[in-house]
PDB file of C-alpha atoms in Angstrom:
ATOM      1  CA  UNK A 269      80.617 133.541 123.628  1.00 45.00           C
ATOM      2  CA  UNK A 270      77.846 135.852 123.743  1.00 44.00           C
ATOM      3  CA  UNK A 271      76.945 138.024 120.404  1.00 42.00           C
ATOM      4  CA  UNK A 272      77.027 141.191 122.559  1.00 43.00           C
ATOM      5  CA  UNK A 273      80.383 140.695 123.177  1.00 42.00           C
ATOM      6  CA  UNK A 274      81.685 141.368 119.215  1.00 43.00           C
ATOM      7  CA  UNK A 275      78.577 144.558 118.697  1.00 44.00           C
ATOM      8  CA  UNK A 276      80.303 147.721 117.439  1.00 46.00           C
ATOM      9  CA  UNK A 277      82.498 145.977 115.451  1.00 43.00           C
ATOM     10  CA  UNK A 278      81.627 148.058 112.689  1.00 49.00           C
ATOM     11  CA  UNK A 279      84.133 150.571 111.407  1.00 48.00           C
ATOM     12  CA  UNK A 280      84.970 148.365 108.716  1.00 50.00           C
ATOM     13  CA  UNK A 281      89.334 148.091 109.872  1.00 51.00           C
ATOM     14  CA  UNK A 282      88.755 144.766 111.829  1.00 56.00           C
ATOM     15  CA  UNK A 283      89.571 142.120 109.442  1.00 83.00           C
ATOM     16  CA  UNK A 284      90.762 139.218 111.660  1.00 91.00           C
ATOM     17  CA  UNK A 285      90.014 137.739 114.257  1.00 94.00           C
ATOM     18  CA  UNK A 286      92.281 135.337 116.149  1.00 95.00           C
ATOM     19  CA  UNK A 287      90.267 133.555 118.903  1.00 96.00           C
ATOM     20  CA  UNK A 288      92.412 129.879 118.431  1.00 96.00           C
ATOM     21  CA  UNK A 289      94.537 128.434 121.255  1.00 95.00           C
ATOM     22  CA  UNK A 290      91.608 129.300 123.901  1.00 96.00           C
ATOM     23  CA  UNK A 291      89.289 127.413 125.972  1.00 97.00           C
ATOM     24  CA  UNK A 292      85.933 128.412 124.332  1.00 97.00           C
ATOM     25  CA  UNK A 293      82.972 125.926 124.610  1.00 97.00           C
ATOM     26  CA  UNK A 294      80.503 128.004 122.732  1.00 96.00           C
ATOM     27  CA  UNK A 295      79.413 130.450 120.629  1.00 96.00           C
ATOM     28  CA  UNK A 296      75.959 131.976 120.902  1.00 95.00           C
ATOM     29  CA  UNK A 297      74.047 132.226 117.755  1.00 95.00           C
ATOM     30  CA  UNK A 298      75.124 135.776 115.632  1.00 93.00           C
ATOM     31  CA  UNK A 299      78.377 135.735 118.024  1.00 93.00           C
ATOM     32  CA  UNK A 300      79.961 137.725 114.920  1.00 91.00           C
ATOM     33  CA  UNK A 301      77.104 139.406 113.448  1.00 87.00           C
ATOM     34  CA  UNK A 302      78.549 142.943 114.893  1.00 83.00           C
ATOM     35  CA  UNK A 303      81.355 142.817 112.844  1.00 83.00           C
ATOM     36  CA  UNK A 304      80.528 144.607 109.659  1.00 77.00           C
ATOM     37  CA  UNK A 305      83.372 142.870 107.127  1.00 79.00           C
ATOM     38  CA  UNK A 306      85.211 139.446 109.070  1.00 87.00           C
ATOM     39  CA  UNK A 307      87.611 138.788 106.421  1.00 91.00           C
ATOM     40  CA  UNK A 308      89.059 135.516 108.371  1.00 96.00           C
ATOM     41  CA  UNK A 309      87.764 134.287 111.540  1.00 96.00           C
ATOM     42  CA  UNK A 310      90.200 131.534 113.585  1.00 97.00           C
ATOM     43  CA  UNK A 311      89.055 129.455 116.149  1.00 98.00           C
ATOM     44  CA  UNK A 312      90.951 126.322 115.820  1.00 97.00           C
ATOM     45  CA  UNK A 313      92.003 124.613 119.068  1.00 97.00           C
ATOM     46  CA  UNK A 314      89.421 125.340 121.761  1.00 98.00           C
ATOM     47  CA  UNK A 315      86.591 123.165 123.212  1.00 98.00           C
ATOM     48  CA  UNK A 316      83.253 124.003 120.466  1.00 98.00           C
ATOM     49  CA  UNK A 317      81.011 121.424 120.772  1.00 98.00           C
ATOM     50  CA  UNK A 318      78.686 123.209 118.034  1.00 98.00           C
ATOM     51  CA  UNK A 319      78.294 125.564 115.571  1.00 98.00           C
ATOM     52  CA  UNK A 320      75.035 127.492 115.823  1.00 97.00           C
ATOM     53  CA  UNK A 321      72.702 129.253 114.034  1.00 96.00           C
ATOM     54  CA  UNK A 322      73.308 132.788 112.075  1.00 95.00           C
ATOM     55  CA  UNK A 323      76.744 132.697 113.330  1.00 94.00           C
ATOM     56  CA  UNK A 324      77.588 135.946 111.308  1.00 92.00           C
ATOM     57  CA  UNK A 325      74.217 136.812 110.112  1.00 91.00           C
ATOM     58  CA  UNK A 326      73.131 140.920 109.630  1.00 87.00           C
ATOM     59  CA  UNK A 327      69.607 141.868 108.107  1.00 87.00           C
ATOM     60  CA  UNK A 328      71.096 144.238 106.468  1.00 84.00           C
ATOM     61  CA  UNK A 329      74.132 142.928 104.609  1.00 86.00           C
ATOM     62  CA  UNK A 330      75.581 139.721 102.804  1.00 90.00           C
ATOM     63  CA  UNK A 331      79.144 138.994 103.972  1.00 92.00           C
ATOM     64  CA  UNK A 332      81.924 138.062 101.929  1.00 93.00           C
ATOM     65  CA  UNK A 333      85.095 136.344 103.445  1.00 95.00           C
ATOM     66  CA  UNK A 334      88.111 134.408 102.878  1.00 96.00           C
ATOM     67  CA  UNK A 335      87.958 131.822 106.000  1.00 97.00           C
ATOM     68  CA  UNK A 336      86.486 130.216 108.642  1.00 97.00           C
ATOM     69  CA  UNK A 337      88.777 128.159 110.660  1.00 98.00           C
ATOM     70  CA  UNK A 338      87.254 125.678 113.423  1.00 98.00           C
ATOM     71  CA  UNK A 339      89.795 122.912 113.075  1.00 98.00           C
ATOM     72  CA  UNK A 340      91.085 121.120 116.640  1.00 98.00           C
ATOM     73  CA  UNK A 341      87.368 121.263 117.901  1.00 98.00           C
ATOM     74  CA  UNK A 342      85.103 119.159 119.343  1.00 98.00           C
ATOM     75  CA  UNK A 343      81.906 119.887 117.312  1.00 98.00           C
ATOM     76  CA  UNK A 344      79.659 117.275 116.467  1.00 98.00           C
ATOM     77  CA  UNK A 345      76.688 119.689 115.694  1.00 98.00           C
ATOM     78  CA  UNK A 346      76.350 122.448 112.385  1.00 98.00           C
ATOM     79  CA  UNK A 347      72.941 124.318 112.735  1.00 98.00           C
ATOM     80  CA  UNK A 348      71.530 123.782 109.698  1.00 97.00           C
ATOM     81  CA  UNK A 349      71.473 127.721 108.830  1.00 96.00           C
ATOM     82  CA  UNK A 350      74.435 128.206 110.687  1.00 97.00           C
ATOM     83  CA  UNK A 351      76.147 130.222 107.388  1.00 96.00           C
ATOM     84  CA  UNK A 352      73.171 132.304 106.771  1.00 95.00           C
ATOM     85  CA  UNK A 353      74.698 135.763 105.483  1.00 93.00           C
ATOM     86  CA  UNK A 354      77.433 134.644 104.482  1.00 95.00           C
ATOM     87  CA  UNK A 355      77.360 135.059 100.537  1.00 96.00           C
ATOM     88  CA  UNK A 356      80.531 133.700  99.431  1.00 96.00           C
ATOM     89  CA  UNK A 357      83.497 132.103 101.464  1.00 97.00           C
ATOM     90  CA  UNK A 358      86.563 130.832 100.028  1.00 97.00           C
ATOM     91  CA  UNK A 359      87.859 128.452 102.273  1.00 98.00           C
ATOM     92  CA  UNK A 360      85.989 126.410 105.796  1.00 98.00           C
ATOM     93  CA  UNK A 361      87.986 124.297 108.045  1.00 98.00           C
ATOM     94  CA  UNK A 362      86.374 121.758 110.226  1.00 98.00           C
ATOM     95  CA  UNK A 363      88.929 119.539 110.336  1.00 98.00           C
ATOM     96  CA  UNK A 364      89.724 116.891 113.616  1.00 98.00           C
ATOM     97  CA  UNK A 365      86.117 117.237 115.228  1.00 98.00           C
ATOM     98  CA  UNK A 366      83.380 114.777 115.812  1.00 98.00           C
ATOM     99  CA  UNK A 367      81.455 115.646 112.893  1.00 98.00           C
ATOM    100  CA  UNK A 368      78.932 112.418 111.679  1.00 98.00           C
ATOM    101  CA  UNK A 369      77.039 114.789 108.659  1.00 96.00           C
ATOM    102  CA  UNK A 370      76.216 118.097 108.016  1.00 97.00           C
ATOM    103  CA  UNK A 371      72.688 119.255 107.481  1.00 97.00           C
ATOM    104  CA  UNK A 372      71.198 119.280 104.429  1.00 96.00           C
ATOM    105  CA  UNK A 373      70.660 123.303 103.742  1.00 96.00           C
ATOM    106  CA  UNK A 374      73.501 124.528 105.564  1.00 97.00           C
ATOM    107  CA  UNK A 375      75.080 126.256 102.352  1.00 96.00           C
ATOM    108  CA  UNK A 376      71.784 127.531 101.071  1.00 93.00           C
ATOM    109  CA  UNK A 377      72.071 130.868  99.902  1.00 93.00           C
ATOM    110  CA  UNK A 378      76.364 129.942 100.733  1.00 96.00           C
ATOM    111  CA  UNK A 379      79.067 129.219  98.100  1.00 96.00           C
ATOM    112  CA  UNK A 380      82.454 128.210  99.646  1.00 97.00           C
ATOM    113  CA  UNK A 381      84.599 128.706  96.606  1.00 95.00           C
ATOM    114  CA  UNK A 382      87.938 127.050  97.481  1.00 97.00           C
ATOM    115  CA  UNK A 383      88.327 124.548 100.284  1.00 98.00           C
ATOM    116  CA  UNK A 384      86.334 122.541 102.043  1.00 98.00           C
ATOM    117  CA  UNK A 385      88.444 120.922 104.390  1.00 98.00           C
ATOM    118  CA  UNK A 386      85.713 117.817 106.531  1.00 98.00           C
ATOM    119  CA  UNK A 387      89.215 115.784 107.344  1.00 98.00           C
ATOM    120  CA  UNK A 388      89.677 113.662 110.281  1.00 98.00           C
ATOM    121  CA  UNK A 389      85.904 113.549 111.376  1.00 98.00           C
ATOM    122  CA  UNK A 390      83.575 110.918 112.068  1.00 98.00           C
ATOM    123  CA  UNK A 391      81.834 110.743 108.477  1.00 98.00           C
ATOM    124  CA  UNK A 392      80.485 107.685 107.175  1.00 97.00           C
ATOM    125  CA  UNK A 393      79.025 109.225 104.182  1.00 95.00           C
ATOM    126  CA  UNK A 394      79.891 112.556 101.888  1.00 95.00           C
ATOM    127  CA  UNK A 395      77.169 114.747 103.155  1.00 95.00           C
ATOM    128  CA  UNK A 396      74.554 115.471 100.664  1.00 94.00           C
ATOM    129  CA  UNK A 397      74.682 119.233 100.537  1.00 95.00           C
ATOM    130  CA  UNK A 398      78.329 118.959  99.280  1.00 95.00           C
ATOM    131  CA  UNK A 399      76.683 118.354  95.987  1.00 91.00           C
ATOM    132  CA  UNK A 400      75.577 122.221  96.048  1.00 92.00           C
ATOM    133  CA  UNK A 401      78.790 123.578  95.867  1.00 95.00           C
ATOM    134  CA  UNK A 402      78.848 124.323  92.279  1.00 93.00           C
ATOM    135  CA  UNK A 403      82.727 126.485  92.699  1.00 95.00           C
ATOM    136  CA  UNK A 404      84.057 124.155  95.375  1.00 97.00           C
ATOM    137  CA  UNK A 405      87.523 123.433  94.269  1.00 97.00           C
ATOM    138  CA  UNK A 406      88.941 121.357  96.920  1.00 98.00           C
ATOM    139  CA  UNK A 407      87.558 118.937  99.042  1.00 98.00           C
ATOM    140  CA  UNK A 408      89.512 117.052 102.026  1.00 98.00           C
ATOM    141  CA  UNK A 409      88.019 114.721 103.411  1.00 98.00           C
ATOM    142  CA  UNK A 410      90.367 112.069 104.503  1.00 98.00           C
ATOM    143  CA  UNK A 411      90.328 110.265 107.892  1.00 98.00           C
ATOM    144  CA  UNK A 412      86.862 109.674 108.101  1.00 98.00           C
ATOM    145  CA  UNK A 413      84.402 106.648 107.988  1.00 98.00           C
ATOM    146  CA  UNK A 414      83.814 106.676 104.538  1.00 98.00           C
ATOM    147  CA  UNK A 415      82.904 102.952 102.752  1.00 97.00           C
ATOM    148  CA  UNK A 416      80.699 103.747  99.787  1.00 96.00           C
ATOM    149  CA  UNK A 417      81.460 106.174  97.058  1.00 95.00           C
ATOM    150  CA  UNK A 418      78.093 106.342  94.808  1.00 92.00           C
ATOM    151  CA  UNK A 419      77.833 107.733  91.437  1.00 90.00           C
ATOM    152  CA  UNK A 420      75.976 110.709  92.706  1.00 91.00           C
ATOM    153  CA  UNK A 421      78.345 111.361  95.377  1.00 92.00           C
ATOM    154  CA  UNK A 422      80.339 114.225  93.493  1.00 94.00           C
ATOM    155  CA  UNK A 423      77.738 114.611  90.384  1.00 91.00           C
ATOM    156  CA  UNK A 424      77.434 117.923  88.927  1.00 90.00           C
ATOM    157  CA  UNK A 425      80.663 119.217  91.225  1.00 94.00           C
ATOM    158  CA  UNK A 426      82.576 120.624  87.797  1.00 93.00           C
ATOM    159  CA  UNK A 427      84.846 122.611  89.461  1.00 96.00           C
ATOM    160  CA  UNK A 428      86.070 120.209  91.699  1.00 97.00           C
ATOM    161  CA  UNK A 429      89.765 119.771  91.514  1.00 97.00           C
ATOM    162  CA  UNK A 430      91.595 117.795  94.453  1.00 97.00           C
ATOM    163  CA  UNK A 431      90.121 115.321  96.741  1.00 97.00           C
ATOM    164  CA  UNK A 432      91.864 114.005  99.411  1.00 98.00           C
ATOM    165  CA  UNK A 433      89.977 110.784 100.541  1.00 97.00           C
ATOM    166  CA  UNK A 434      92.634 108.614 101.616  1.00 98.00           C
ATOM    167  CA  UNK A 435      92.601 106.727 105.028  1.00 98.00           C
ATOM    168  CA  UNK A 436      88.961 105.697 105.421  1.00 98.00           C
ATOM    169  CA  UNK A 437      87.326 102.180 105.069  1.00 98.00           C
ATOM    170  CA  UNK A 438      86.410 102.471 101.680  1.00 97.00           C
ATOM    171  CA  UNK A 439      85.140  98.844 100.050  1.00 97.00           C
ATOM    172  CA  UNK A 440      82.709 100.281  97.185  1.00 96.00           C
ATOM    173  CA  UNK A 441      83.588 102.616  94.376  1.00 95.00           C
ATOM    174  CA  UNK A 442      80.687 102.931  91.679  1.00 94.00           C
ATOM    175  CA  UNK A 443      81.790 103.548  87.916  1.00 94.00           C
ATOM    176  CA  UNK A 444      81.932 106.947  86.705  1.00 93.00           C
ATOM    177  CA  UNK A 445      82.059 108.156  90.308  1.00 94.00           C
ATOM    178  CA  UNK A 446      84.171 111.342  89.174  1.00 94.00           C
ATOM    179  CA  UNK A 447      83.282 111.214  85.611  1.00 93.00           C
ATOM    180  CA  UNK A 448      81.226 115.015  86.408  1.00 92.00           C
ATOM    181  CA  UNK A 449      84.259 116.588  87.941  1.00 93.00           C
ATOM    182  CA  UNK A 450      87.567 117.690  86.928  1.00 93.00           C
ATOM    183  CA  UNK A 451      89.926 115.954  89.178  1.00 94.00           C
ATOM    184  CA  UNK A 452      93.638 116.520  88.365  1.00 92.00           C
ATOM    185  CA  UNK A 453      94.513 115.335  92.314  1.00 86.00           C
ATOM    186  CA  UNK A 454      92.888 111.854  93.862  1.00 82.00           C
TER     187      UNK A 454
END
């Protein structure tokens, strides 16, 4: 999908967008940077094979939203600024992709807030820049490839609430693994 395609999107009433159930393959980087306050985005169900760079990024603002929904994909690939201007995002959904790991920076300058939902991938690990997301409350991340849970997989995540990490391989759980959260759901 070509970033031209969503320009003028700016009077500020479009707060949804519904693009799930389609046939899209991809989105061109800044595909939604013409739409001056995306509240919730839905593209689950279609054929993504990657998310790219600046997907909603505007020199001139930081974006607030509620969700991003990409679930019923087939990305394997996040650019690694592929969230840049977007400030604050309460809940992402990647789940059923191909995802093997997530790049490093891609939630510099981003806090998701709420959910985090990396379920029924092709993880083997927690990616690293999890560990940034100082609000995240929920993380789901069940049906993956994950064997090792190290103590520094979830240190310094406070908020974190619920984790859903059931059906994966897992034959290693280091002590005090969740001793710097504050689980109430495992």
């Amino acid at each position: 999908m070509d970033a031209d395609i969503m320009f003028g999107f700016t009077g500020g009433l479009l707060s949804s967008i519904r693009l799930n159930f389609n046939k899209l393959q991809s989105l061109g980087p800044q595909t939604f940077s013409g739409v001056s306050s995306p509240w919730r985005i839905v593209l689950h169900h279609n054929n993504i094979q990657e998310i790219p760079s600046r997907l909603m990024y505007r020199k001139d603002k930081e974006l607030v939203m509620y969700s991003l929904d990409f679930d019923n994909n087939r990305i394997e690939r996040v650019a690694p600024n592929a969230f840049e201007g977007i400030k604050y995002i309460q809940a992402l959904y990647f789940s059923t992709n191909r995802i093997q790991y997530l790049p490093d920076e891609v939630f510099i300058n981003t806090t998701v807030g709420g959910i985090l939902d990396l379920s029924l991938n092709l993880l083997q690990s927690i990616p690293q820049c999890i560990r940034s997301l100082k609000r995240l409350r929920h993380l789901y991340v069940h049906g993956n490839r994950l064997s090792v849970l190290s103590r520094e997989t979830f240190s310094e995540m406070y908020s974190l609430r619920d984790l859903m990490i059931s059906d994966n391989p897992i034959i290693l759980i280091d002590d005090r693994v969740f001793s710097e959260t504050q689980l109430v759901n495992l």
